[in-house]
Short mmCIF file of C-alpha atoms and ligand atoms in Angstrom, two decimals:
data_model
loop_
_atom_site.label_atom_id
_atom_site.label_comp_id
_atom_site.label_asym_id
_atom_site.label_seq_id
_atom_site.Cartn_x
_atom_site.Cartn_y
_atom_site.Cartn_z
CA UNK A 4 0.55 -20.90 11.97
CA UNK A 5 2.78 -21.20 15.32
CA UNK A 6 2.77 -18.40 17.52
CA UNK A 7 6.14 -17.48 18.31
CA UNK A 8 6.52 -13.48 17.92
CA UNK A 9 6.65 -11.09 21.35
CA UNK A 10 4.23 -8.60 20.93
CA UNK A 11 5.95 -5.07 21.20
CA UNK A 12 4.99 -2.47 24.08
CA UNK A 13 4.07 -0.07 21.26
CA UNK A 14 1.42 -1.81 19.80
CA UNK A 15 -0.10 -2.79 23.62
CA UNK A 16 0.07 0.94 23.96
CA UNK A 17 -0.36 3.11 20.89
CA UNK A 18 -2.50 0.68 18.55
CA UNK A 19 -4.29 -1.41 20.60
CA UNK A 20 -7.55 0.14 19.63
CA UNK A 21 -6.47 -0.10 15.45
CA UNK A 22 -4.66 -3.89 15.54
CA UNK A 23 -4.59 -5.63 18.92
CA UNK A 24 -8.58 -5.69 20.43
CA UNK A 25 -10.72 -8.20 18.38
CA UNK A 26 -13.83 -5.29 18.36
CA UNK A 27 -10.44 -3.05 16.42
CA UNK A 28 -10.21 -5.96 13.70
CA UNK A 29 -14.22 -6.22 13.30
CA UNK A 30 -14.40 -2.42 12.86
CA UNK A 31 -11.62 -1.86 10.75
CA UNK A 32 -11.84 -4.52 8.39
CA UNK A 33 -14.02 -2.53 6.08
CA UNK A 34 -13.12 -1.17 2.57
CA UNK A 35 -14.83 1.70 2.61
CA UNK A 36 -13.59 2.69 6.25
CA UNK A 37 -9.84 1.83 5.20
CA UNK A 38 -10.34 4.52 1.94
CA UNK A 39 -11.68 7.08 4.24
CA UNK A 40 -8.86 7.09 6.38
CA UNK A 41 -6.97 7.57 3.40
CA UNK A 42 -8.57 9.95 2.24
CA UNK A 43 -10.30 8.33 -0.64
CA UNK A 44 -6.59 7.11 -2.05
CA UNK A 45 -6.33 3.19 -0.97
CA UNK A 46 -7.29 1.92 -4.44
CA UNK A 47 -4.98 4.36 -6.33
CA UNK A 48 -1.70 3.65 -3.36
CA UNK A 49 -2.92 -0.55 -3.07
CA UNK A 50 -2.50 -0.25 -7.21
CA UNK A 51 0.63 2.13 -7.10
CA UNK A 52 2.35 -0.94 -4.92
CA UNK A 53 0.65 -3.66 -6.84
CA UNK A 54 1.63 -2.34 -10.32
CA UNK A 55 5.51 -1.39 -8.98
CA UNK A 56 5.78 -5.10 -8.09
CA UNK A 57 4.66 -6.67 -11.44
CA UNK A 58 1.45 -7.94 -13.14
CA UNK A 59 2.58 -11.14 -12.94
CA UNK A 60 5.19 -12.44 -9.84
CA UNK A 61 7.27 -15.41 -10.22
CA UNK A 62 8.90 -16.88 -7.57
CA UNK A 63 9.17 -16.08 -4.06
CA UNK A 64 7.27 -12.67 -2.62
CA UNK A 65 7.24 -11.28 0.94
CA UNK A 66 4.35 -8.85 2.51
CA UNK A 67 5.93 -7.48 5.48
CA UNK A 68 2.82 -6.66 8.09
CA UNK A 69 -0.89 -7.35 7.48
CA UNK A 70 -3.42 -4.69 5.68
CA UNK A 71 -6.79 -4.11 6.12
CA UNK A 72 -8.56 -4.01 2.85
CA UNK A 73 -8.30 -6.42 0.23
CA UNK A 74 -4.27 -5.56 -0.61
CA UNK A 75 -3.40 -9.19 -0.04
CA UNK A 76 -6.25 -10.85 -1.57
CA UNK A 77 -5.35 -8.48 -4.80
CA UNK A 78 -1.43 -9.20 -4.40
CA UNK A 79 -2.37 -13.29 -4.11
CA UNK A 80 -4.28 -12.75 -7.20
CA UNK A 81 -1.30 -11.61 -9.06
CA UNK A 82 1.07 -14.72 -8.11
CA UNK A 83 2.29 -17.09 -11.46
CA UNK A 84 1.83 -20.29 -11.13
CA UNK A 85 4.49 -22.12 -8.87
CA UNK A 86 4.86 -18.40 -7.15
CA UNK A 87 4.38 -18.07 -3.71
CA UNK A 88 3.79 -15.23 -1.00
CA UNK A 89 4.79 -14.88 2.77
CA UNK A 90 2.81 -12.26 4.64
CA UNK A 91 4.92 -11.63 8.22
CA UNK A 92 2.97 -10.34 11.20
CA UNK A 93 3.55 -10.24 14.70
CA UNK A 94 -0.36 -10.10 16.04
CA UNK A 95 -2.23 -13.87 15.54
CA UNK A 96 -5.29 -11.99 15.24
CA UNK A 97 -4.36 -10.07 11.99
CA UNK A 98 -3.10 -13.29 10.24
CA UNK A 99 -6.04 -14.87 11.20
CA UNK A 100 -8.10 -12.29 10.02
CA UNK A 101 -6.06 -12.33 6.59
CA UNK A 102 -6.57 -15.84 6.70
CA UNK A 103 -10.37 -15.35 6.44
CA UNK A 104 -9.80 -13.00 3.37
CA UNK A 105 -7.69 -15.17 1.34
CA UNK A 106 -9.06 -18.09 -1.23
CA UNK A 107 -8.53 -21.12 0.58
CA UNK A 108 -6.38 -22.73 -2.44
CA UNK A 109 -4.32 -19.28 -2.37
CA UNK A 110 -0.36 -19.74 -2.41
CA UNK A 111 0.07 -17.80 0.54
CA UNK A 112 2.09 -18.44 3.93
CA UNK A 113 1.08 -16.54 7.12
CA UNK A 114 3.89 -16.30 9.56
CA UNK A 115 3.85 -14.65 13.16
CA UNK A 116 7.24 -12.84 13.12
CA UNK A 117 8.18 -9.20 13.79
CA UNK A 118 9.03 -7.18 11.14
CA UNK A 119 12.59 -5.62 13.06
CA UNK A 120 13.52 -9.73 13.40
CA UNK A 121 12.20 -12.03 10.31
CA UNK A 122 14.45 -14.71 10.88
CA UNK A 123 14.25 -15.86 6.98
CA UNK A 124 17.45 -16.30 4.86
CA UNK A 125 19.48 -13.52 3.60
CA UNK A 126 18.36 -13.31 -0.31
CA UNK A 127 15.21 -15.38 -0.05
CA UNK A 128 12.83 -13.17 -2.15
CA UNK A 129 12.12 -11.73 -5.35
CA UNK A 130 10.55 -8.92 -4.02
CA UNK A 131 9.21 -7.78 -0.63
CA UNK A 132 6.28 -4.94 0.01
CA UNK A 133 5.71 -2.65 2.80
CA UNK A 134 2.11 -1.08 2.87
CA UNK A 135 1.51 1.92 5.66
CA UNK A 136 3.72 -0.36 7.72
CA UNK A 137 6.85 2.39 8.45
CA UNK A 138 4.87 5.38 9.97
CA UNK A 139 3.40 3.05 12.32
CA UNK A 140 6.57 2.13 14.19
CA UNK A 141 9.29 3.36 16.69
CA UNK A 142 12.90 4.58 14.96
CA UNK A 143 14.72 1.44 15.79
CA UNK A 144 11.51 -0.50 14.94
CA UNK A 145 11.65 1.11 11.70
CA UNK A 146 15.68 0.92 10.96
CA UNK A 147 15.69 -2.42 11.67
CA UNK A 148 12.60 -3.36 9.36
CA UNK A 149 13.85 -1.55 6.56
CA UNK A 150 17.34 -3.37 6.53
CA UNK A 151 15.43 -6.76 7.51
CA UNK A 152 13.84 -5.99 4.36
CA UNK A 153 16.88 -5.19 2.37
CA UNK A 154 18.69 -7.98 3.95
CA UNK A 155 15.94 -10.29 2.67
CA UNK A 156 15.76 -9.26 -1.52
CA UNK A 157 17.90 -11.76 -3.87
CA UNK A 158 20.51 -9.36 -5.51
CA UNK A 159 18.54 -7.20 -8.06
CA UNK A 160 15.45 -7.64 -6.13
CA UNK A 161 13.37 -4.46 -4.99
CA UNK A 162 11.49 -3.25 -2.15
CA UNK A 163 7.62 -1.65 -2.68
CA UNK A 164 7.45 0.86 0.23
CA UNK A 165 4.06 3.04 0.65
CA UNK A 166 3.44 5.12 3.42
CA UNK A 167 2.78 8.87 4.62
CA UNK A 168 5.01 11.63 3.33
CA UNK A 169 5.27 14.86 4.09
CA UNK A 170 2.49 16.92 2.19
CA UNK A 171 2.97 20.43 -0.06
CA UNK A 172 2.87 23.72 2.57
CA UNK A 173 -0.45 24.47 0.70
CA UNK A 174 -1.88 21.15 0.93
CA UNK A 175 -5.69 21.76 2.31
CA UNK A 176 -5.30 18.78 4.66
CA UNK A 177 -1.95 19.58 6.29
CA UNK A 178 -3.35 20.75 9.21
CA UNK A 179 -5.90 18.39 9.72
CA UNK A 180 -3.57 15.65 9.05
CA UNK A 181 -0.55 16.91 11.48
CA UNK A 182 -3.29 16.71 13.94
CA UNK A 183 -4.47 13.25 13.37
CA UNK A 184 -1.11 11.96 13.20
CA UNK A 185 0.31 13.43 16.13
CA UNK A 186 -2.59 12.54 18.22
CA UNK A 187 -3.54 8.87 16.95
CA UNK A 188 -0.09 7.80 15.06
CA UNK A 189 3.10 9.42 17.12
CA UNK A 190 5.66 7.68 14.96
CA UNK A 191 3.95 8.99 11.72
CA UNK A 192 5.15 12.39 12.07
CA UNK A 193 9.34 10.71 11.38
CA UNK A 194 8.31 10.46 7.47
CA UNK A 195 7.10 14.19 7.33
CA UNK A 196 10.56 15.39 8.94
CA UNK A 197 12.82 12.98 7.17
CA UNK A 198 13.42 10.72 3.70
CA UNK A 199 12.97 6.97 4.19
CA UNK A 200 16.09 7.21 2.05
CA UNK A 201 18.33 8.17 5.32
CA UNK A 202 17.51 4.94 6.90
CA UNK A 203 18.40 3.05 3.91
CA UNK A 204 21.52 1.38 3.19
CA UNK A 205 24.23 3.79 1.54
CA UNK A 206 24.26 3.56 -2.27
CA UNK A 207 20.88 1.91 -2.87
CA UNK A 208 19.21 2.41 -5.93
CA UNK A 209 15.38 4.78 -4.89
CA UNK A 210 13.14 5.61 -7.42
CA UNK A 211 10.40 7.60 -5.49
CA UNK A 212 6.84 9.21 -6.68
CA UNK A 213 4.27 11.08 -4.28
CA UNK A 214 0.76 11.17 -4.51
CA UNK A 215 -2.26 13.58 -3.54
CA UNK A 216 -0.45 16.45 -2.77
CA UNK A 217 2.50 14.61 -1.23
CA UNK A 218 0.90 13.22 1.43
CA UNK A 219 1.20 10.08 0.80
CA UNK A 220 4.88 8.16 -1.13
CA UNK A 221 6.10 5.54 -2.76
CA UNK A 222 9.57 4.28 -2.90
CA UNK A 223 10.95 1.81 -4.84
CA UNK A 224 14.21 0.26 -3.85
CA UNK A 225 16.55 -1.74 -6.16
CA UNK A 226 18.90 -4.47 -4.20
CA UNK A 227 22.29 -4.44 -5.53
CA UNK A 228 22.59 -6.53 -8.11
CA UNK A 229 25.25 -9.87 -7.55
C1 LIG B 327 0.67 -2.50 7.88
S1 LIG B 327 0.24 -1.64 9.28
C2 LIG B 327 -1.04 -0.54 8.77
C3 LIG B 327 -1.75 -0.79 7.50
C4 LIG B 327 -2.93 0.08 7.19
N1 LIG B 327 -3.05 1.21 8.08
C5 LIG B 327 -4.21 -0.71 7.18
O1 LIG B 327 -5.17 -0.24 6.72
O2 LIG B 327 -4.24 -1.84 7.64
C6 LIG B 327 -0.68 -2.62 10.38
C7 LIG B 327 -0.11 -3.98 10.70
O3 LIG B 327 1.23 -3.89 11.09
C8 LIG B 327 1.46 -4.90 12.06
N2 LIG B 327 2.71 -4.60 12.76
C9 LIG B 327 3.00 -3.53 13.52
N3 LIG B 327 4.26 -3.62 14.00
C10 LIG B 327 4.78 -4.79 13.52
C11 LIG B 327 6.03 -5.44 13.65
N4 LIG B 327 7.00 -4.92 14.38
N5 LIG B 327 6.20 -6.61 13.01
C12 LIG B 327 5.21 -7.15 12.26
N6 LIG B 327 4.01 -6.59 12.11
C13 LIG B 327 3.79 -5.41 12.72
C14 LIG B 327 0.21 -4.84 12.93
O4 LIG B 327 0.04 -6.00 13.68
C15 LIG B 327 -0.87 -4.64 11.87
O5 LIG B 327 -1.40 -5.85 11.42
#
């Protein structure tokens, strides 16, 4: 893996204590933890991605930003033969952790790069997935990911998003969760107040589903085709 990405201010300063500190990455790298903080949902949202991208995934697939959990090792699993998967992160010590997760014969590239600048061809994949990736990062962060991602599908290729979403007025956790997210995660609070759709390009195709009560969504997003 060569180092090559900047690491962003925000991370330094917001998530340093979730991503960036080695005792953040020994902590967090627990199932159980990772489904608490989602409120028992990872299995049902890791599936929700997993099944939106195929059973079985031929050619060329792209994870944009590391996960706690065993996402990757599950996505890996899914890979045909000949099929390969990039997973794009800009701290060393995630990939490296993700690294330790993986099979060692596993198809699977790690590559330090930042989301907002992934330097890969236009048209390169099949499909690319963002997992809980979007509410962690600034506006232009976030614009810039989303059309990196775009830019990156072959024509007719789709985009997995899942992320936060604003949840139903009577939703028991909505207060809770405002406060959590304003407190811990102040970019989250951008997917309760808008659609992911308004920083997409014009015209694409979104087919969208939300889950416990809306607080959590899933978008997926259809390339044009050639
Ligand atoms: C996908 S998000 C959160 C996922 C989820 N909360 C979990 O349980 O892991 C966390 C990852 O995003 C990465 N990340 C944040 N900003 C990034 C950027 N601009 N480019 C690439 N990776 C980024 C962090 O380094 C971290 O590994």
């Amino acid at each position: 893996m060569n180092t090559v990405a900047a690491i962003p201010q925000y991370l330094h300063e917001t998530y340093w204590w979730a991503y960036v500190h080695p005792k953040a990455v020994r902590l967090f790298e627990r199932q159980w933890l990772v489904n608490l903080i989602l409120w028992g949902n990872f299995a049902k949202l890791r599936d929700a991605a997993l099944d939106s991208l195929g059973d079985t995934l031929p050619g060329k697939t792209l994870q944009v930003a590391c996960v706690y959990g065993d996402f990757t090792p599950r996505l890996a699993a899914r890979l045909a033969p000949d099929a390969s998967l990039d997973v794009v992160d800009v701290l060393p010590i995630q990939l490296a952790n993700l690294r330790r997760k993986l099979p060692a014969a596993a198809p699977v590239n790690l590559v330090n790069r930042d989301a907002a600048d992934l330097g890969f061809a236009d048209g390169s994949y099949e499909r690319v997935v963002l997992f809980f990736l979007l509410h962690e990062v600034p506006l232009d962060v976030r614009k810039a990911t989303l059309a990196e991602a775009m830019r990156v599908l072959k024509p007719g290729g789709e985009l997995v998003i899942v992320d936060y979403h604003r949840p139903a007025a009577w939703h028991p956790l909505r207060a809770v969760m405002r406060w959590i997210l304003r407190n811990f995660e102040p970019f989250a609070m951008d997917l309760w107040s808008h659609e992911l759709a308004e920083w997409l390009p014009a015209g694409a195709s979104i087919r969208k589903e939300t889950f416990y009560g809306g607080l959590y969504q899933k978008l997926v997003v259809r390339a044009a085709p050639r």
